Tab-separated table of C-alpha atoms and ligand atoms in Angstrom:
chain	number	residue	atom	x	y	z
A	1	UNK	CA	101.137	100.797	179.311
A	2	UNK	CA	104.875	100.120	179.228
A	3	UNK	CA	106.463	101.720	175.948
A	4	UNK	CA	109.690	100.532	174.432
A	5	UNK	CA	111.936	102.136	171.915
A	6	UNK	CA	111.359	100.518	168.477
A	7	UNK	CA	112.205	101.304	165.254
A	8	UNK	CA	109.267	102.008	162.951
A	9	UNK	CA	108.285	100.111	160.013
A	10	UNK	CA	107.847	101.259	157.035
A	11	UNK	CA	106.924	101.007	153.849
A	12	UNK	CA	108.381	102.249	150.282
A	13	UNK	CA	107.274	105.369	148.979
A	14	UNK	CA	104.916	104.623	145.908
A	15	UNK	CA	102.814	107.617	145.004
A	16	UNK	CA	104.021	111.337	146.202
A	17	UNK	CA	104.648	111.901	149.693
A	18	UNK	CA	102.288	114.367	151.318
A	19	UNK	CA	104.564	116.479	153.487
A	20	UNK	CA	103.437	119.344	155.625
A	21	UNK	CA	106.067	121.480	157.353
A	22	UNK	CA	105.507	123.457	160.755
A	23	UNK	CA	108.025	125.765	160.744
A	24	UNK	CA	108.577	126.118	156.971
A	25	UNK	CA	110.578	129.589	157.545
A	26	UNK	CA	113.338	128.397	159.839
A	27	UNK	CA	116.561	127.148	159.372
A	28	UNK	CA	115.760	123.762	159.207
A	29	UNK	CA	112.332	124.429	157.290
A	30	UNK	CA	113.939	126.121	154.482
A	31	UNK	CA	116.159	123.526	154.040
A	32	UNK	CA	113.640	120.959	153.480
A	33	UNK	CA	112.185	122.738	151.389
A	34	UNK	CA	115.321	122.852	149.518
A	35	UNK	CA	115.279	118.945	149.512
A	36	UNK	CA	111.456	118.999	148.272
A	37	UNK	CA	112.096	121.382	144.983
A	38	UNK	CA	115.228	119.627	143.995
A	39	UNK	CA	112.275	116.063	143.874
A	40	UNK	CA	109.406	117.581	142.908
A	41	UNK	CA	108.332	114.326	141.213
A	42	UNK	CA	108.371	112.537	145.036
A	43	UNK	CA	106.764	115.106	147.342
A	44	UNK	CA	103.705	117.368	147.223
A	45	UNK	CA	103.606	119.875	149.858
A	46	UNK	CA	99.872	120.201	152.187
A	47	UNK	CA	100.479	122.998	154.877
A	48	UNK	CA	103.170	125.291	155.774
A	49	UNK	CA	103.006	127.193	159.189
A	50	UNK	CA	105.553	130.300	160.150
A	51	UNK	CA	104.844	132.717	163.246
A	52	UNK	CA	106.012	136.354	161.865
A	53	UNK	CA	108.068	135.980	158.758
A	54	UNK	CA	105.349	136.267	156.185
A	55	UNK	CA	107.472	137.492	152.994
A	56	UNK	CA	109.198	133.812	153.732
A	57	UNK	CA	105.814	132.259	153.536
A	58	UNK	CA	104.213	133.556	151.082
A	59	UNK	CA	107.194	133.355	148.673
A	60	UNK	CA	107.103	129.476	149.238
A	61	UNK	CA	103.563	129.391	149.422
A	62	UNK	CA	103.735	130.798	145.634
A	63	UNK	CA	106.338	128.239	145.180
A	64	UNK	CA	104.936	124.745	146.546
A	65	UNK	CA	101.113	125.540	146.103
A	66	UNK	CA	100.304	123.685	149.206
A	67	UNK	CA	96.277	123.522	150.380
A	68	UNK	CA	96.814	125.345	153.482
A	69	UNK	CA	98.879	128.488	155.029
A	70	UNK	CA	99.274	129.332	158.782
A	71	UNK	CA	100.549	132.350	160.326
A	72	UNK	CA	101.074	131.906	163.801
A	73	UNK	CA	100.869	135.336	164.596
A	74	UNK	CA	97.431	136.627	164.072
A	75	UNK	CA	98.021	140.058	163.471
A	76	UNK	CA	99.580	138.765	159.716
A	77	UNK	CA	96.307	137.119	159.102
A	78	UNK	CA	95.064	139.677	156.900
A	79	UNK	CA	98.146	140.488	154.824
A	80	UNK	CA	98.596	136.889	154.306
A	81	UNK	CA	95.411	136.315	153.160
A	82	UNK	CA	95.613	139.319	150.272
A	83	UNK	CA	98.900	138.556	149.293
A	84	UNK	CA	97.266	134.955	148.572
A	85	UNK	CA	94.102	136.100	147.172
A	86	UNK	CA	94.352	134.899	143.641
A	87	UNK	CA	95.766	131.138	144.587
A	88	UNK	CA	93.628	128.554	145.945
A	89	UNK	CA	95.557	128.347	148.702
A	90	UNK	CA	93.562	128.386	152.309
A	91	UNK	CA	95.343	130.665	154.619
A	92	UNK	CA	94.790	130.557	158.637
A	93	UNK	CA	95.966	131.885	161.659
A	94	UNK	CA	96.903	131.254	165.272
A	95	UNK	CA	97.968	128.604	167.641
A	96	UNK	CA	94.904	126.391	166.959
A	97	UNK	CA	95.655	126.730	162.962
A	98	UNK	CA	98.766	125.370	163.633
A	99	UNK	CA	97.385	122.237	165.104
A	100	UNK	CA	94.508	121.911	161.936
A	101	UNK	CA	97.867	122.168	159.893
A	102	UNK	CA	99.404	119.690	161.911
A	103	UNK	CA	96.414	116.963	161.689
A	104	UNK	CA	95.424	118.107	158.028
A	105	UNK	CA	95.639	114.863	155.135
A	106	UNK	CA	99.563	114.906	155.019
A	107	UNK	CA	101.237	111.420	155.744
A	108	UNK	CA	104.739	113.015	156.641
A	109	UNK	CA	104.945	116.578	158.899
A	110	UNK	CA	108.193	117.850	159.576
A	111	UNK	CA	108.017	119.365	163.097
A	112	UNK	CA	110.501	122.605	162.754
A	113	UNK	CA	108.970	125.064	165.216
A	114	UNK	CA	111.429	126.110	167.672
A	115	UNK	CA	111.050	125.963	171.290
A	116	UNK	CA	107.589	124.929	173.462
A	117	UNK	CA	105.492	126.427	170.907
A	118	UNK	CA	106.177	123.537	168.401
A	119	UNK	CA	104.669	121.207	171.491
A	120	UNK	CA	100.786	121.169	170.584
A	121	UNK	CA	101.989	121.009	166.544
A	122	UNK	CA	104.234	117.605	167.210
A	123	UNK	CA	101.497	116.193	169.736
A	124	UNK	CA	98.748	116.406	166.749
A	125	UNK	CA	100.454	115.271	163.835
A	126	UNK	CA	101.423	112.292	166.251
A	127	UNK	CA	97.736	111.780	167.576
A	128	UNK	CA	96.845	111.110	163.896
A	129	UNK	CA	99.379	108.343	163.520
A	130	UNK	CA	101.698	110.236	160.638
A	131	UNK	CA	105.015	110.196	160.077
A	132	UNK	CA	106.736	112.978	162.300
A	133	UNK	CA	110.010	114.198	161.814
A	134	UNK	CA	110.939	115.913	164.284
A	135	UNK	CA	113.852	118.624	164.916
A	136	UNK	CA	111.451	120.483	168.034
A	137	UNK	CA	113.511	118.441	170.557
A	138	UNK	CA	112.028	120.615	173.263
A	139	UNK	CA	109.024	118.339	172.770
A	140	UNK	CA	110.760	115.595	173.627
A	141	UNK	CA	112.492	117.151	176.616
A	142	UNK	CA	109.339	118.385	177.935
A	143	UNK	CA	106.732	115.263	177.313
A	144	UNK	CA	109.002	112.451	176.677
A	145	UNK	CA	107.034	109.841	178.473
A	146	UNK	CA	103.479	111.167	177.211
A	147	UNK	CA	105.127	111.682	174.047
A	148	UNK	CA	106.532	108.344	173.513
A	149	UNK	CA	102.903	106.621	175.103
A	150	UNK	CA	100.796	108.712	172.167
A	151	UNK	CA	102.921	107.581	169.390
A	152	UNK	CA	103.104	104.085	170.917
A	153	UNK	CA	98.959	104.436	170.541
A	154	UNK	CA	98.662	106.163	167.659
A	155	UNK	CA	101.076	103.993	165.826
A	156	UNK	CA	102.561	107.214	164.604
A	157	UNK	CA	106.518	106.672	163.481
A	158	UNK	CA	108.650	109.643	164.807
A	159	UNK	CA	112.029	109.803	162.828
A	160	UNK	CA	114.564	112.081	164.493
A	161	UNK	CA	116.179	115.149	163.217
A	162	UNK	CA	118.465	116.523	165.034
A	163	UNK	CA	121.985	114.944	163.727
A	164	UNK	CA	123.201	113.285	166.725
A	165	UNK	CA	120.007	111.498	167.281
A	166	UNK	CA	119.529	110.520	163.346
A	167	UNK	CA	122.736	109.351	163.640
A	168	UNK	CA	122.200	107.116	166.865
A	169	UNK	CA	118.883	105.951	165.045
A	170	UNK	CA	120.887	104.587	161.829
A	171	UNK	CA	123.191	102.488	164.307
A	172	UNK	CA	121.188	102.139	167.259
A	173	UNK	CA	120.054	97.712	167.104
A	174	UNK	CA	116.190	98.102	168.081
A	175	UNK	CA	116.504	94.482	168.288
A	176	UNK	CA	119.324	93.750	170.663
A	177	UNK	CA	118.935	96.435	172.905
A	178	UNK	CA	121.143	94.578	175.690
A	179	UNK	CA	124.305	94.551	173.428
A	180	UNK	CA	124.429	98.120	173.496
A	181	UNK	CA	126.319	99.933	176.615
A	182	UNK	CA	126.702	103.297	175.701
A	183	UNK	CA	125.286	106.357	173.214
A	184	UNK	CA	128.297	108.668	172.936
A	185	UNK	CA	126.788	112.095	171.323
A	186	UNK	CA	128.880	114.534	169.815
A	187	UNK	CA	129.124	118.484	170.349
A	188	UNK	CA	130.717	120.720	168.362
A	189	UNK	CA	131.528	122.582	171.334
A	190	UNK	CA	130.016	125.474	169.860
A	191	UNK	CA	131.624	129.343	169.513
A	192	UNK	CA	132.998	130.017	173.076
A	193	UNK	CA	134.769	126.296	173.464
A	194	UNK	CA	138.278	127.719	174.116
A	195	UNK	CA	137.347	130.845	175.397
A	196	UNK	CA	137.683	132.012	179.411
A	197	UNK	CA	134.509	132.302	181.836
A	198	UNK	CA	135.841	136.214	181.875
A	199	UNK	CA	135.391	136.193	177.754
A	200	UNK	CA	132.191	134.427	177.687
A	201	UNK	CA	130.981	136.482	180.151
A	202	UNK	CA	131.604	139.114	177.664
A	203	UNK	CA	129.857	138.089	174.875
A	204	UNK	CA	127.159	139.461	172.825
A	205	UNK	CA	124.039	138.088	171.178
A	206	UNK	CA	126.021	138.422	167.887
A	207	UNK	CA	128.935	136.878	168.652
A	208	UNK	CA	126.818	133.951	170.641
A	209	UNK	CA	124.765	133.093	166.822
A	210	UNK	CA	128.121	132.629	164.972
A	211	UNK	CA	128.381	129.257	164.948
A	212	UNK	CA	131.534	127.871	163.691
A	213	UNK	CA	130.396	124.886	162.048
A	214	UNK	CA	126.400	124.826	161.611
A	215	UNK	CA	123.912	127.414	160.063
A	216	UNK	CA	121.090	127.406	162.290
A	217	UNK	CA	118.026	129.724	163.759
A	218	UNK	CA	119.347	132.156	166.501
A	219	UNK	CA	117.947	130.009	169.775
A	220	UNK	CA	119.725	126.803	169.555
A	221	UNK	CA	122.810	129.120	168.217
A	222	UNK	CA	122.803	130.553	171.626
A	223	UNK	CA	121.649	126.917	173.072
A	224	UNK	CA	125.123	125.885	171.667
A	225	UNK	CA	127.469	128.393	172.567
A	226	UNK	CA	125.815	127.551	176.563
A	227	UNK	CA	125.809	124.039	175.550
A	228	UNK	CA	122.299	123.071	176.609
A	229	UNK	CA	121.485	122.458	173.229
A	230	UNK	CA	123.465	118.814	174.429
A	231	UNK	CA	121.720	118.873	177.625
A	232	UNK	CA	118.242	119.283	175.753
A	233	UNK	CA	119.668	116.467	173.553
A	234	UNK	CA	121.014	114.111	176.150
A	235	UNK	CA	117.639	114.198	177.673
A	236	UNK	CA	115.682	113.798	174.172
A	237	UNK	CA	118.422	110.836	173.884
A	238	UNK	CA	117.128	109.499	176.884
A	239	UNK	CA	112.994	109.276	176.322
A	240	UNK	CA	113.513	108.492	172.063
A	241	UNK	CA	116.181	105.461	172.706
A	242	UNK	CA	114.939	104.281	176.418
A	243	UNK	CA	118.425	104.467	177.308
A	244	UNK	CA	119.096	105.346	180.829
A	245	UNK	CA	120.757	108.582	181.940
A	246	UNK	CA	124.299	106.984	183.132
A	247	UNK	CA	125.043	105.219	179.478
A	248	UNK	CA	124.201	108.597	177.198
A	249	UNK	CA	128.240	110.509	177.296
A	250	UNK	CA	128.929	113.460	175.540
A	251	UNK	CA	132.433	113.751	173.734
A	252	UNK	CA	133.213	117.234	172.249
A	253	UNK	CA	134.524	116.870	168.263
A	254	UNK	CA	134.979	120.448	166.606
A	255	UNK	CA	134.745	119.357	163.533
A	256	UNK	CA	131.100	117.848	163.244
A	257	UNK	CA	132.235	114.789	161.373
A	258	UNK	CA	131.224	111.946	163.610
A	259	UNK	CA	127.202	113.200	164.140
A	260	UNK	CA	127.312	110.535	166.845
A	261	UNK	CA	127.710	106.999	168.226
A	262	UNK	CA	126.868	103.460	169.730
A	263	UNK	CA	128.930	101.476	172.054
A	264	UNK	CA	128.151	97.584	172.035
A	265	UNK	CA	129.194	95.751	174.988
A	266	UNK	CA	131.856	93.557	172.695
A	267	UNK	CA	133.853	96.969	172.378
A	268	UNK	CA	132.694	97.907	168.905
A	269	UNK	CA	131.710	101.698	168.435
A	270	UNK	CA	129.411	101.987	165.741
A	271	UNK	CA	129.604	105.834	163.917
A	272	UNK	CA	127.791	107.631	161.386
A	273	UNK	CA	130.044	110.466	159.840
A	274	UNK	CA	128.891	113.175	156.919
A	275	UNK	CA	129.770	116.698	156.434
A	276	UNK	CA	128.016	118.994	158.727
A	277	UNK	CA	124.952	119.686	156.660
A	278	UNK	CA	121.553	119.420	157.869
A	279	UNK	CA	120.017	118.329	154.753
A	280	UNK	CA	121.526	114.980	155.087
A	281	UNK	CA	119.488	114.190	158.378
A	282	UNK	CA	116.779	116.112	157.142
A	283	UNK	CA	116.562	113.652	153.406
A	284	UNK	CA	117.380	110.973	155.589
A	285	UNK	CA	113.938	111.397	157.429
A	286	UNK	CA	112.149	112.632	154.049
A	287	UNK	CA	113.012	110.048	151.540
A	288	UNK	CA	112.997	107.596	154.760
A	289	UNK	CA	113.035	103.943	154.345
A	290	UNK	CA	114.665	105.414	151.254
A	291	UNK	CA	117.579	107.373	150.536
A	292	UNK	CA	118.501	110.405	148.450
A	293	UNK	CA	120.548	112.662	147.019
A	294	UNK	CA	121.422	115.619	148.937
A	295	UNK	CA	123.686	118.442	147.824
A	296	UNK	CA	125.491	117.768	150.745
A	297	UNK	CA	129.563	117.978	150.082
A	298	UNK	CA	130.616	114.251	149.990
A	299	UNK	CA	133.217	114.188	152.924
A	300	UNK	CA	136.853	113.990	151.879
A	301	UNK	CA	138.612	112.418	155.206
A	302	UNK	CA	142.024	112.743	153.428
A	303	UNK	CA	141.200	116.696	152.890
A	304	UNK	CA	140.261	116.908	156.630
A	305	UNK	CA	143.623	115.313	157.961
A	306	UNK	CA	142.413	114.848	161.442
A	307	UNK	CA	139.602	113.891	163.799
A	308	UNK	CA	139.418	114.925	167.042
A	309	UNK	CA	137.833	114.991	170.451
A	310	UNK	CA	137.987	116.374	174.156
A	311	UNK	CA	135.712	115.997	177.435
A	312	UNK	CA	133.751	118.553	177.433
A	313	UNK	CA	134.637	121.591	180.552
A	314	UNK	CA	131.967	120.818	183.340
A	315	UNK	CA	133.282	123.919	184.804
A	316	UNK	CA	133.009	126.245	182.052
A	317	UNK	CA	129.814	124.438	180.726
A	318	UNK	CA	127.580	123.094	183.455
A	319	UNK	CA	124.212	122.728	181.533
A	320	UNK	CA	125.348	118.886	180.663
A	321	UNK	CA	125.113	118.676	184.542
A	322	UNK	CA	121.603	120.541	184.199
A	323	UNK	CA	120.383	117.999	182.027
A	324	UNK	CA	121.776	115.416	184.785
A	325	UNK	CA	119.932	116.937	187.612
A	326	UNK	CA	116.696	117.155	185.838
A	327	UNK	CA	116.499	113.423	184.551
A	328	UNK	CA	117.912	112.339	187.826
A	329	UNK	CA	115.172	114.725	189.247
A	330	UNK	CA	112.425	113.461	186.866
A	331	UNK	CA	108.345	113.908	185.875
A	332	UNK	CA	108.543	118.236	185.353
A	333	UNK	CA	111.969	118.482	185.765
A	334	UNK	CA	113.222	118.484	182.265
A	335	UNK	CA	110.185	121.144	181.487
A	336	UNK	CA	111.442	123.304	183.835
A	337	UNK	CA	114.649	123.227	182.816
A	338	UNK	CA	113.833	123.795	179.234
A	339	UNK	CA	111.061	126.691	179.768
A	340	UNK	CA	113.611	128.624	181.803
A	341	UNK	CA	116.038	128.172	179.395
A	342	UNK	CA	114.207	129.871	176.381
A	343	UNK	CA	113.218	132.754	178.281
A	344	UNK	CA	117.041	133.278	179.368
A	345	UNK	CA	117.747	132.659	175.952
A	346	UNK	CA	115.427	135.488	174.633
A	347	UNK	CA	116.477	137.745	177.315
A	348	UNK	CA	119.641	137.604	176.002
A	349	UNK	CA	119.042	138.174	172.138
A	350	UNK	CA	116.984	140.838	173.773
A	351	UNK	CA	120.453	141.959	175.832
A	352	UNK	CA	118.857	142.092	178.623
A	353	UNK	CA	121.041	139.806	180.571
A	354	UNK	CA	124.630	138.903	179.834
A	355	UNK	CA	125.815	135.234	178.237
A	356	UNK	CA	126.726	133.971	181.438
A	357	UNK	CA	123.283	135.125	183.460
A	358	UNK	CA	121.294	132.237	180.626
A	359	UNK	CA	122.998	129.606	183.453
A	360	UNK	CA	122.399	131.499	186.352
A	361	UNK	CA	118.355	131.327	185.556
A	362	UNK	CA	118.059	127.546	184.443
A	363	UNK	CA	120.406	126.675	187.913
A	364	UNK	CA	117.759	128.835	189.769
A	365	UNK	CA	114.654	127.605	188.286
A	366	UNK	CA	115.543	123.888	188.594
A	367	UNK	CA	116.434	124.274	192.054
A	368	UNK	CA	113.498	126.741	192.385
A	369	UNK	CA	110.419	125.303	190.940
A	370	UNK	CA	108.581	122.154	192.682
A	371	UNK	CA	108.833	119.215	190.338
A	372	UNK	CA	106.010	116.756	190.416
A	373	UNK	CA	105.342	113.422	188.357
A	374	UNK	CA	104.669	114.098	184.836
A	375	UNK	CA	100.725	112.913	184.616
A	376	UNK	CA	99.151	114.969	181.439
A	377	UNK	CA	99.766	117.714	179.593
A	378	UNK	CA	97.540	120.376	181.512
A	379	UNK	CA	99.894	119.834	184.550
A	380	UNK	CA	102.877	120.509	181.376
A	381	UNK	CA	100.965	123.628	180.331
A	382	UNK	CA	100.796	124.934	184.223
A	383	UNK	CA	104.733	123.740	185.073
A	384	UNK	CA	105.661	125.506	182.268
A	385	UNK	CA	104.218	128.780	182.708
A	386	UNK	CA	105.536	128.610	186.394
A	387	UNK	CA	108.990	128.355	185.525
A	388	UNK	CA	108.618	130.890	182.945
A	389	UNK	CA	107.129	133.539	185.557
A	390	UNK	CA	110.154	132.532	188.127
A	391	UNK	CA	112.537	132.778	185.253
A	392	UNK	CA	111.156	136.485	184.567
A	393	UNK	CA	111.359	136.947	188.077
A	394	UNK	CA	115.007	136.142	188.666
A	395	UNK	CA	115.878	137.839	185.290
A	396	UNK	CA	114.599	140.704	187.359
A	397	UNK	CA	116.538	140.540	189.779
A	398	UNK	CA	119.785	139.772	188.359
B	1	LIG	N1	118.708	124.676	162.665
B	1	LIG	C1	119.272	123.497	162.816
B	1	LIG	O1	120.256	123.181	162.164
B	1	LIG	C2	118.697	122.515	163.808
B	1	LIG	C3	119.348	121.305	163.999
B	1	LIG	C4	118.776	120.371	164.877
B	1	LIG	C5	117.608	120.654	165.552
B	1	LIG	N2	117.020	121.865	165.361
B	1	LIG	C6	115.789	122.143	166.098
B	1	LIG	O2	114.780	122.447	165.144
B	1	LIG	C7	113.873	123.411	165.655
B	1	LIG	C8	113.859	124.597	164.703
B	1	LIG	O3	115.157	125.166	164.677
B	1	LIG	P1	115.558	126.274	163.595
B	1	LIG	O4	116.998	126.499	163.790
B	1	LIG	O5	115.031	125.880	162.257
B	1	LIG	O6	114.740	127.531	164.163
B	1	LIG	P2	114.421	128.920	163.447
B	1	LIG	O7	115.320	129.126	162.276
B	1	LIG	O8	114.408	129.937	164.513
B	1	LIG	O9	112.928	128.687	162.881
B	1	LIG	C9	111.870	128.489	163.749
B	1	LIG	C10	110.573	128.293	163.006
B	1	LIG	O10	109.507	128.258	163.965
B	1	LIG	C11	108.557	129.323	163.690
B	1	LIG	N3	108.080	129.810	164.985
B	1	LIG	C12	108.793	130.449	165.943
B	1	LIG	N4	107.998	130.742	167.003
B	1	LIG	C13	106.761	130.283	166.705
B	1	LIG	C14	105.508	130.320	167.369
B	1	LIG	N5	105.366	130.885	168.578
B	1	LIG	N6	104.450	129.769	166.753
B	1	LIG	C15	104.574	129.200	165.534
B	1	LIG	N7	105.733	129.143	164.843
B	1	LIG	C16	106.809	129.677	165.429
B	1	LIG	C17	109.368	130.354	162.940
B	1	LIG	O11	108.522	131.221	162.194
B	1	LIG	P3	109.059	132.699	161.728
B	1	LIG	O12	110.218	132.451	160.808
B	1	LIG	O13	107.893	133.269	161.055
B	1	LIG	O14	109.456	133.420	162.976
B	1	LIG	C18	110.238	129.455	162.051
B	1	LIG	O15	109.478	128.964	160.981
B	1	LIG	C19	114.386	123.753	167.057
B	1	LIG	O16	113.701	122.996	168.002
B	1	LIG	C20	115.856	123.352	167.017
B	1	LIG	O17	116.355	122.979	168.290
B	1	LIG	C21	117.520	122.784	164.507
């Protein structure tokens, strides 16, 4: 079955919206949350799901009343469950919870988990034909192609997230696909973008999370200061628009203004701008066809001054040439690549290798571990776990 980029239909929200969120304690959970309290009149709330962070949960468990609770981690079952005891709320636990969450009666899941773990999550909700927002781009990067062929099937409507891709999706012409030559995505450039390779090299787990511009959880902090949070992104670029790997650029712009753009062939460069706050994706996807209010500040170009841009430092930065190799590379590729990338990642929030050693391990494993054509998700599950032991293994070493 060929599978082609389109944008969903949809229709206009009439009764409440029946949101679940997996992920509900994160960075990007919280903060639609925030969206849903400020409309309680427009959303009712069916399942959250966190992992450890059960004060989190059960605070907005007491808060939003939803049917169902998951703890990811099973050892919280219990205290969960107590702290509950006197709500109707059901309260579960472990991986397969979080896929019951995922498919339970909600017509809108946000899909917030970070990393691989969000995969089986994202993969339900879109089985069942819902609306999925999605911020887990490592789903993406991981099962584009069987990704994109489920939702084609389920006629499930995925509505993207992350900023630069929202943004490509609100001037991306699903219809005229052919006038479009290029999708220019922006990066911040992250914490390190005018420091040295000898200052990076340097850097600690706490320096790595400080962010100049966003507020987000600690792995795609550290995904930015590397810059494979773009790589991960060029590559989800390339399996949610079905563009190919030679017209997706990446422009550095510091100040996270312009959240992305599309070239048409006539010359015209089609932007959307906002302040750098993720709540105006994240209502964008929520109140979707719709739009509304966010307490996002307004942006005040005259305030700002000035715009502006650079090519990003191939030398300084090579996981945009990462994400190169592994599309170029194809079928397990990009799974590699992202798999040894979050265990580098933890390694170093666990200081256990330095900020420099997180490229070092993804350039090993994609050179490393076989890639094969992409054919189902068992072969995922296996290719994933592979590069994960080889990962350990060179972390080992190093
Ligand atoms: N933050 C942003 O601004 C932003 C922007 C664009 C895209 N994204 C993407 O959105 C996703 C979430 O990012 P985030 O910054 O919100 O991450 P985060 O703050 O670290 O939150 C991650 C969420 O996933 C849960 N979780 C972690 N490991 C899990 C596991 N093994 N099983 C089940 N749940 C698990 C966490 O639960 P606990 O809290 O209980 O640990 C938490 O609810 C990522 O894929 C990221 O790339 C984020």
């Amino acid at each position: 079955m060929t599978v082609t980029a389109v944008k969903p239909v949809a229709q206009t929200i009439g009764s409440k919206r029946r949101v679940t969120i997996l992920g509900s304690t994160g960075s990007v959970g919280c903060q639609t949350i925030d969206l849903i309290t400020r409309n309680p009149e427009k959303y009712e709330v069916v399942a959250l799901t966190a992992n450890k962070n059960i004060d989190k949960l059960i605070e907005q468990a007491r808060l939003l009343s939803p049917e169902l609770v998951v703890v990811g981690d099973e050892s919280h079952y219990q205290s969960v469950k107590d702290a509950l005891a006197n709500t109707n709320i059901a309260v579960g636990a472990g991986a397969k919870a979080i896929i019951e969450a995922a498919s339970a009666d909600a017509d809108w899941v946000m899909s917030a988990i970070v990393g691989t773990a969000g995969l089986p999550g994202t993969l339900a909700a879109a089985r069942r034909g819902k609306t999925v927002a999605f911020a887990n781009k490592e789903t993406l990067v991981c099962a584009g192609p069987l990704m994109m062929q489920l939702v084609a099937e389920a006629g499930a409507k995925l509505l993207p997230v992350d900023s630069e891709h929202n943004a490509i999706w609100q001037v991306f012409d699903f219809e005229r696909r052919e006038a479009m030559s290029r999708l220019i995505l922006t990066a911040s450039g992250g914490p390190f973008r005018t420091a040295s390779r000898e200052v990076m090299a340097q850097m600690t787990p706490e320096q790595a999370v400080k962010h100049p511009v966003w507020s987000m959880g600690a792995k795609i902090s550290v995904d930015s200061a590397t810059l494979m949070n773009k790589a991960l992104e060029v590559i989800e670029a390339h399996f949610l628009f079905q563009m190919s790997p030679e017209k997706i650029d990446v422009i550095v712009h510091p100040q996270s203004v312009i959240h992305s753009m599309v070239e048409y062939t006539d010359g015209s460069v089609l932007a959307q701008m906002g302040s750098p706050d993720m709540r105006i994706p994240i209502g964008y996807c929520l109140a979707w066809p719709e739009r509304m209010e966010t307490p996002a500040a307004k942006l005040d170009l005259a305030k700002l001054g000035q715009l502006t841009f650079e090519n990003p430092d191939p030398v300084k930065f090579p996981a945009l040439r990462f994400a190169r190799e592994a599309m170029h590379k194809g079928g397990t590729a990009p799974a590699i690549l992202n798999a040894a990338n979050e265990v580098a990642v933890q390694a170093f929030l666990d200081k256990r290798i330095g900020f420099l050693d997180i490229e070092r391990v993804n350039a090993a494993a994609l050179n490393g571990v076989a890639t094969a054509p992409l054919t189902d998700l068992e072969m995922l599950a296996e290719t994933d776990k592979q590069a994960r032991a080889f990962a350990e293994q060179v972390i080992r070493q190093l």
